Amino acid sequence: MKHFLKLLDVSAEEITELLNLADQLKYEKKHGIEHKLLKGKTLGMIFQKSSTRTRVSFETGIYQLGGIGLFLSSNDLQIGRGEPVKDTARVLSRYLDGIMIRTFAQKEVEDLAEYGSVPVINGLTDFAHPCQVMADLMTIREYKGGFSGLKMCYIGDGNNMANSLIVGGLKVGMKVAVATPQAYKPDDEVLKFAKAHGDMFKLTEDIMEAAEGADVVFTDVWASMGMEKEVEERRKQFSGYQVNKELLSVCSKDVMVQHCLPAHRGEEITEEVFEAHSGEIFDEAENRLHAQKAIMVKLMGDK
Ligand code: CP
Ligand code: NVA
């Protein structure tokens, strides 16, 4: 594994290996065991969109591993003034040991990886949020002990989170059911991958059908970053796509609820459900740190 750009590129074995390493790094952190596996390494972190979790967990994570993180806002970089990605990639590769990027187009992340010579990590694009889904899988495994026989459901927009959850969930062997309005379906490439899994995958407009017997319920904001102008229209289109008590009543008795955050209470999730499941939601947020440390070690560590 040279880069971490999208889960479609990562094998089931590599996902398991990363999750095992993430568990080990979490244990070591909790027990005060030093794990400076990236001593002296530098991670550049390019942000073209806002972030709380991704920024802080990557910066803290690389520091805990003995390296340093450089926060690079696109407002300050020449990339924000039109310097081509392929030039930025070749320059930054001369200074850094790895690059994490959060941006709009998946192609920008793929180009950075193609033209640069250091590992590139996708910290969210419009297409995918693979680091988040590694943390999500880590949290599911912590709570449920494994993936076999479990059903995941996703309610809401067929966005970056939906795309990555579908691929990640199916790769680890979970059943995946997704409820989105017809006009907001997940990406075609992801649906093609999912449909090859037969009965393991279901796409519907009916939230109750998707949630039936689910062991883990996911949702995400109705309007992602960059869709600010569509907020009002999306509120109308998604008004029935909410994780609430009624939806959970058709799920498995000990259903988990996950949300990548930030959450919009009263829209995709009720305050009541969010607070009742806040323990597992904030464990999920914490696991960003451990899962990403594993990704950085795997990509940037001495081979
Ligand atoms: N979940 C997530 O990626 O959060 P941030 O946007 O705060 O990084
Ligand atoms: N779908 C959301 C995820 C935020 C972490 C967005 O892209 O804004």
Tab-separated table of C-alpha atoms and ligand atoms in Angstrom:
chain	number	residue	atom	x	y	z
A	1	MET	CA	0.000	0.000	0.000
A	2	LYS	CA	1.684	3.215	-1.164
A	3	HIS	CA	-1.178	5.701	-0.668
A	4	PHE	CA	-4.531	5.828	1.118
A	5	LEU	CA	-6.837	7.508	-1.393
A	6	LYS	CA	-10.076	5.498	-1.291
A	7	LEU	CA	-11.224	2.173	0.147
A	8	LEU	CA	-11.816	0.743	-3.335
A	9	ASP	CA	-7.985	0.548	-3.566
A	10	VAL	CA	-7.498	-1.185	-0.194
A	11	SER	CA	-7.894	-4.957	0.230
A	12	ALA	CA	-9.832	-6.634	3.054
A	13	GLU	CA	-6.513	-7.982	4.387
A	14	GLU	CA	-4.981	-4.497	4.419
A	15	ILE	CA	-8.044	-3.120	6.251
A	16	THR	CA	-7.711	-5.822	8.917
A	17	GLU	CA	-3.982	-5.206	9.246
A	18	LEU	CA	-4.591	-1.464	9.728
A	19	LEU	CA	-7.342	-2.101	12.291
A	20	ASN	CA	-5.081	-4.445	14.257
A	21	LEU	CA	-2.295	-1.868	14.265
A	22	ALA	CA	-4.775	0.848	15.301
A	23	ASP	CA	-5.913	-1.301	18.266
A	24	GLN	CA	-2.282	-1.831	19.282
A	25	LEU	CA	-1.448	1.890	19.047
A	26	LYS	CA	-4.547	2.734	21.081
A	27	TYR	CA	-3.464	0.256	23.758
A	28	GLU	CA	0.046	1.694	23.827
A	29	LYS	CA	-1.259	5.264	24.098
A	30	LYS	CA	-3.624	4.350	26.943
A	31	HIS	CA	-0.839	2.525	28.813
A	32	GLY	CA	1.819	5.231	28.382
A	33	ILE	CA	3.968	3.001	26.166
A	34	GLU	CA	6.129	5.085	23.809
A	35	HIS	CA	5.525	4.361	20.148
A	36	LYS	CA	7.641	6.834	18.241
A	37	LEU	CA	7.477	4.872	15.022
A	38	LEU	CA	7.727	7.995	12.827
A	39	LYS	CA	10.550	9.776	14.660
A	40	GLY	CA	11.750	12.772	12.650
A	41	LYS	CA	9.122	12.426	9.915
A	42	THR	CA	7.076	15.352	8.621
A	43	LEU	CA	3.449	15.194	7.468
A	44	GLY	CA	2.075	18.104	5.414
A	45	MET	CA	-1.660	18.601	5.929
A	46	ILE	CA	-3.377	20.513	3.115
A	47	PHE	CA	-6.867	21.776	3.922
A	48	GLN	CA	-9.149	23.240	1.252
A	49	LYS	CA	-12.165	22.758	3.557
A	50	SER	CA	-12.802	23.253	7.291
A	51	SER	CA	-12.021	20.590	9.868
A	52	THR	CA	-11.949	19.971	13.601
A	53	ARG	CA	-11.403	16.215	13.970
A	54	THR	CA	-9.230	15.541	10.942
A	55	ARG	CA	-6.882	18.409	11.595
A	56	VAL	CA	-6.452	17.828	15.315
A	57	SER	CA	-6.245	14.027	15.141
A	58	PHE	CA	-3.640	14.019	12.358
A	59	GLU	CA	-1.540	16.726	13.996
A	60	THR	CA	-1.674	15.076	17.420
A	61	GLY	CA	-1.191	11.637	15.902
A	62	ILE	CA	2.002	12.440	14.022
A	63	TYR	CA	3.364	14.159	17.148
A	64	GLN	CA	2.620	11.082	19.288
A	65	LEU	CA	4.489	9.003	16.712
A	66	GLY	CA	7.577	11.206	17.090
A	67	GLY	CA	7.077	13.304	13.966
A	68	ILE	CA	5.682	16.717	13.178
A	69	GLY	CA	2.630	17.928	11.262
A	70	LEU	CA	2.513	21.080	9.141
A	71	PHE	CA	-0.934	22.632	8.761
A	72	LEU	CA	-1.161	24.027	5.231
A	73	SER	CA	-4.307	26.015	4.549
A	74	SER	CA	-5.149	26.494	0.892
A	75	ASN	CA	-5.791	30.157	1.747
A	76	ASP	CA	-2.057	30.514	2.303
A	77	LEU	CA	-0.644	28.065	-0.241
A	78	GLN	CA	0.032	28.942	-3.881
A	79	ILE	CA	-2.319	26.063	-4.773
A	80	GLY	CA	-5.138	28.394	-3.665
A	81	ARG	CA	-3.917	30.907	-6.281
A	82	GLY	CA	-3.827	28.370	-9.087
A	83	GLU	CA	-0.418	26.647	-8.869
A	84	PRO	CA	-1.029	23.245	-10.474
A	85	VAL	CA	-1.377	20.212	-8.216
A	86	LYS	CA	1.270	18.356	-10.224
A	87	ASP	CA	3.838	21.073	-9.432
A	88	THR	CA	2.787	21.320	-5.786
A	89	ALA	CA	3.126	17.527	-5.518
A	90	ARG	CA	6.667	17.510	-6.865
A	91	VAL	CA	7.776	20.405	-4.655
A	92	LEU	CA	6.227	19.117	-1.428
A	93	SER	CA	7.687	15.653	-2.061
A	94	ARG	CA	11.167	17.225	-1.710
A	95	TYR	CA	10.391	18.442	1.819
A	96	LEU	CA	7.884	16.061	3.361
A	97	ASP	CA	7.582	12.363	4.232
A	98	GLY	CA	3.825	12.264	3.640
A	99	ILE	CA	0.885	14.453	2.628
A	100	MET	CA	-2.656	14.441	3.991
A	101	ILE	CA	-5.119	16.410	1.878
A	102	ARG	CA	-8.747	17.469	2.352
A	103	THR	CA	-10.239	18.891	-0.798
A	104	PHE	CA	-13.172	18.817	-3.221
A	105	ALA	CA	-12.302	16.694	-6.267
A	106	GLN	CA	-11.030	13.144	-5.808
A	107	LYS	CA	-8.921	13.731	-8.937
A	108	GLU	CA	-6.829	16.292	-7.064
A	109	VAL	CA	-5.894	13.668	-4.466
A	110	GLU	CA	-5.172	11.084	-7.159
A	111	ASP	CA	-3.007	13.632	-9.059
A	112	LEU	CA	-1.063	14.505	-5.926
A	113	ALA	CA	-0.288	10.803	-5.514
A	114	GLU	CA	0.588	10.365	-9.173
A	115	TYR	CA	2.960	13.319	-9.508
A	116	GLY	CA	4.476	13.335	-6.033
A	117	SER	CA	6.846	10.742	-4.628
A	118	VAL	CA	5.655	10.545	-1.013
A	119	PRO	CA	2.566	8.760	0.398
A	120	VAL	CA	-0.723	10.670	0.078
A	121	ILE	CA	-3.652	10.248	2.490
A	122	ASN	CA	-7.188	11.357	1.625
A	123	GLY	CA	-8.548	13.397	4.551
A	124	LEU	CA	-11.938	13.805	2.761
A	125	THR	CA	-13.023	14.610	-0.761
A	126	ASP	CA	-16.496	14.977	-2.251
A	127	PHE	CA	-16.169	11.302	-3.243
A	128	ALA	CA	-14.742	9.609	-0.174
A	129	HIS	CA	-13.830	9.837	3.506
A	130	PRO	CA	-11.735	6.688	3.961
A	131	CYS	CA	-9.951	7.703	7.199
A	132	GLN	CA	-13.310	8.264	8.877
A	133	VAL	CA	-14.540	4.853	7.811
A	134	MET	CA	-11.413	3.159	9.198
A	135	ALA	CA	-12.274	4.753	12.563
A	136	ASP	CA	-15.889	3.620	12.137
A	137	LEU	CA	-14.872	0.014	11.445
A	138	MET	CA	-12.502	0.115	14.412
A	139	THR	CA	-15.364	1.274	16.659
A	140	ILE	CA	-17.771	-1.375	15.365
A	141	ARG	CA	-15.174	-4.080	16.042
A	142	GLU	CA	-14.598	-2.736	19.570
A	143	TYR	CA	-18.307	-2.802	20.397
A	144	LYS	CA	-19.368	-5.918	18.496
A	145	GLY	CA	-16.195	-8.041	18.590
A	146	GLY	CA	-16.086	-8.520	14.790
A	147	PHE	CA	-18.049	-7.957	11.588
A	148	SER	CA	-19.350	-11.354	10.604
A	149	GLY	CA	-23.148	-11.563	10.427
A	150	LEU	CA	-23.635	-7.852	11.146
A	151	LYS	CA	-25.801	-5.473	9.159
A	152	MET	CA	-24.874	-1.820	8.684
A	153	CYS	CA	-27.381	0.718	7.462
A	154	TYR	CA	-26.834	4.256	6.234
A	155	ILE	CA	-29.642	6.816	6.124
A	156	GLY	CA	-29.402	10.101	4.209
A	157	ASP	CA	-27.323	11.669	1.461
A	158	GLY	CA	-25.416	9.385	-0.931
A	159	ASN	CA	-22.279	11.401	-0.222
A	160	ASN	CA	-18.597	10.781	0.591
A	161	MET	CA	-19.528	8.985	3.830
A	162	ALA	CA	-22.080	6.762	2.114
A	163	ASN	CA	-19.562	5.870	-0.610
A	164	SER	CA	-16.819	4.936	1.852
A	165	LEU	CA	-19.120	3.089	4.258
A	166	ILE	CA	-20.553	0.954	1.463
A	167	VAL	CA	-17.100	-0.097	0.276
A	168	GLY	CA	-15.609	-0.509	3.763
A	169	GLY	CA	-18.622	-2.362	5.163
A	170	LEU	CA	-18.787	-4.818	2.272
A	171	LYS	CA	-15.028	-5.388	2.253
A	172	VAL	CA	-15.028	-6.482	5.903
A	173	GLY	CA	-18.007	-8.787	5.296
A	174	MET	CA	-20.941	-6.807	6.701
A	175	LYS	CA	-24.339	-6.551	5.050
A	176	VAL	CA	-24.895	-2.958	3.940
A	177	ALA	CA	-28.295	-1.299	3.388
A	178	VAL	CA	-28.520	2.302	2.234
A	179	ALA	CA	-31.577	4.563	2.120
A	180	THR	CA	-31.230	7.737	0.055
A	181	PRO	CA	-33.678	9.706	-2.067
A	182	GLN	CA	-33.464	8.598	-5.714
A	183	ALA	CA	-31.799	11.847	-6.821
A	184	TYR	CA	-29.089	11.609	-4.126
A	185	LYS	CA	-27.809	8.066	-4.691
A	186	PRO	CA	-24.211	7.085	-3.932
A	187	ASP	CA	-21.571	7.254	-6.682
A	188	ASP	CA	-22.034	4.957	-9.720
A	189	GLU	CA	-18.605	3.329	-9.356
A	190	VAL	CA	-19.411	2.490	-5.733
A	191	LEU	CA	-22.838	1.121	-6.680
A	192	LYS	CA	-21.242	-1.077	-9.315
A	193	PHE	CA	-18.839	-2.466	-6.698
A	194	ALA	CA	-21.722	-2.933	-4.234
A	195	LYS	CA	-24.083	-4.627	-6.665
A	196	ALA	CA	-21.455	-7.280	-7.370
A	197	HIS	CA	-22.012	-8.356	-3.723
A	198	GLY	CA	-25.532	-9.641	-4.419
A	199	ASP	CA	-27.720	-9.967	-1.304
A	200	MET	CA	-25.089	-8.342	0.897
A	201	PHE	CA	-26.097	-4.919	-0.480
A	202	LYS	CA	-29.436	-3.133	-0.656
A	203	LEU	CA	-30.228	0.370	-1.946
A	204	THR	CA	-33.712	1.716	-1.227
A	205	GLU	CA	-35.654	4.953	-0.691
A	206	ASP	CA	-37.404	3.375	2.318
A	207	ILE	CA	-35.551	4.146	5.557
A	208	MET	CA	-37.445	1.483	7.523
A	209	GLU	CA	-36.543	-1.191	5.002
A	210	ALA	CA	-32.863	-0.214	5.236
A	211	ALA	CA	-32.939	-0.150	9.039
A	212	GLU	CA	-34.754	-3.478	9.550
A	213	GLY	CA	-32.602	-5.635	11.852
A	214	ALA	CA	-29.553	-3.337	11.535
A	215	ASP	CA	-26.759	-3.714	14.091
A	216	VAL	CA	-25.145	-0.363	13.273
A	217	VAL	CA	-26.914	2.748	11.988
A	218	PHE	CA	-24.999	5.556	10.281
A	219	THR	CA	-26.119	8.932	9.100
A	220	ASP	CA	-24.443	12.156	7.991
A	221	VAL	CA	-25.355	15.762	7.272
A	222	TRP	CA	-27.895	16.463	4.532
A	223	ALA	CA	-25.656	19.148	2.992
A	224	SER	CA	-21.925	18.507	2.950
A	225	MET	CA	-19.187	21.116	2.843
A	226	GLY	CA	-19.347	22.981	-0.455
A	227	MET	CA	-23.144	22.544	-0.738
A	228	GLU	CA	-24.040	25.579	1.341
A	229	LYS	CA	-26.214	27.065	-1.426
A	230	GLU	CA	-28.347	23.899	-1.531
A	231	VAL	CA	-29.133	23.750	2.185
A	232	GLU	CA	-32.776	24.845	1.950
A	233	GLU	CA	-33.558	22.554	-0.995
A	234	ARG	CA	-31.863	19.635	0.741
A	235	ARG	CA	-33.835	20.208	3.955
A	236	LYS	CA	-36.958	19.595	1.874
A	237	GLN	CA	-35.604	16.591	-0.026
A	238	PHE	CA	-34.221	14.823	3.062
A	239	SER	CA	-36.930	15.652	5.611
A	240	GLY	CA	-37.942	11.979	6.048
A	241	TYR	CA	-34.356	10.708	6.222
A	242	GLN	CA	-33.817	11.010	9.946
A	243	VAL	CA	-32.351	8.660	12.545
A	244	ASN	CA	-34.917	8.790	15.342
A	245	LYS	CA	-36.506	6.540	17.975
A	246	GLU	CA	-39.022	5.137	15.524
A	247	LEU	CA	-36.274	4.098	13.098
A	248	LEU	CA	-34.251	2.451	15.879
A	249	SER	CA	-37.330	0.450	16.951
A	250	VAL	CA	-36.965	-1.762	13.845
A	251	CYS	CA	-33.206	-2.269	14.325
A	252	SER	CA	-31.489	-4.948	16.373
A	253	LYS	CA	-32.066	-4.622	20.140
A	254	ASP	CA	-28.494	-3.530	20.892
A	255	VAL	CA	-28.084	-1.311	17.824
A	256	MET	CA	-25.140	1.099	17.706
A	257	VAL	CA	-25.499	4.574	16.242
A	258	GLN	CA	-22.540	6.230	14.541
A	259	HIS	CA	-22.067	9.729	13.134
A	260	CYS	CA	-18.858	11.090	11.664
A	261	LEU	CA	-19.708	14.561	13.051
A	262	PRO	CA	-20.398	17.415	12.957
A	263	ALA	CA	-24.061	16.489	13.587
A	264	HIS	CA	-27.116	18.609	12.849
A	265	ARG	CA	-29.566	17.682	15.582
A	266	GLY	CA	-33.169	17.837	14.455
A	267	GLU	CA	-32.133	17.185	10.840
A	268	GLU	CA	-30.401	13.842	10.111
A	269	ILE	CA	-30.553	12.739	13.775
A	270	THR	CA	-32.695	13.667	16.774
A	271	GLU	CA	-31.151	15.138	19.922
A	272	GLU	CA	-32.610	12.199	21.886
A	273	VAL	CA	-30.962	9.493	19.753
A	274	PHE	CA	-27.703	11.404	19.503
A	275	GLU	CA	-27.366	11.809	23.271
A	276	ALA	CA	-28.483	8.229	24.010
A	277	HIS	CA	-25.673	6.991	21.745
A	278	SER	CA	-23.120	9.719	22.440
A	279	GLY	CA	-20.728	7.253	24.131
A	280	GLU	CA	-20.202	5.252	20.960
A	281	ILE	CA	-20.269	8.383	18.764
A	282	PHE	CA	-17.433	10.024	20.714
A	283	ASP	CA	-15.496	6.730	20.828
A	284	GLU	CA	-15.823	6.816	17.050
A	285	ALA	CA	-14.414	10.365	17.008
A	286	GLU	CA	-11.524	9.324	19.291
A	287	ASN	CA	-10.729	6.388	17.034
A	288	ARG	CA	-9.886	8.789	14.201
A	289	LEU	CA	-6.646	9.386	16.102
A	290	HIS	CA	-5.699	5.723	16.454
A	291	ALA	CA	-6.846	4.620	12.992
A	292	GLN	CA	-4.949	7.437	11.276
A	293	LYS	CA	-1.807	6.741	13.295
A	294	ALA	CA	-1.973	3.211	11.906
A	295	ILE	CA	-2.354	4.541	8.349
A	296	MET	CA	0.609	6.905	8.788
A	297	VAL	CA	2.822	4.165	10.273
A	298	LYS	CA	1.945	1.803	7.471
A	299	LEU	CA	2.638	4.365	4.731
A	300	MET	CA	5.416	6.484	6.208
A	301	GLY	CA	7.188	4.017	8.495
A	302	ASP	CA	10.528	2.436	7.666
A	303	LYS	CA	9.825	-0.597	5.575
B	1	CP	N1	-15.609	13.789	10.754
B	1	CP	C1	-14.742	14.689	10.305
B	1	CP	O1	-13.997	14.474	9.338
B	1	CP	O2	-14.701	15.838	11.027
B	1	CP	P1	-13.953	17.183	10.641
B	1	CP	O3	-14.663	17.767	9.452
B	1	CP	O4	-14.081	18.047	11.878
B	1	CP	O5	-12.532	16.888	10.320
B	2	NVA	N1	-20.304	14.603	4.367
B	2	NVA	C1	-19.663	15.560	5.237
B	2	NVA	C2	-18.677	14.885	6.139
B	2	NVA	C3	-18.006	15.817	7.114
B	2	NVA	C4	-16.975	15.141	7.937
B	2	NVA	C5	-18.999	16.638	4.408
B	2	NVA	O1	-18.368	16.302	3.409
B	2	NVA	O2	-19.118	17.810	4.748
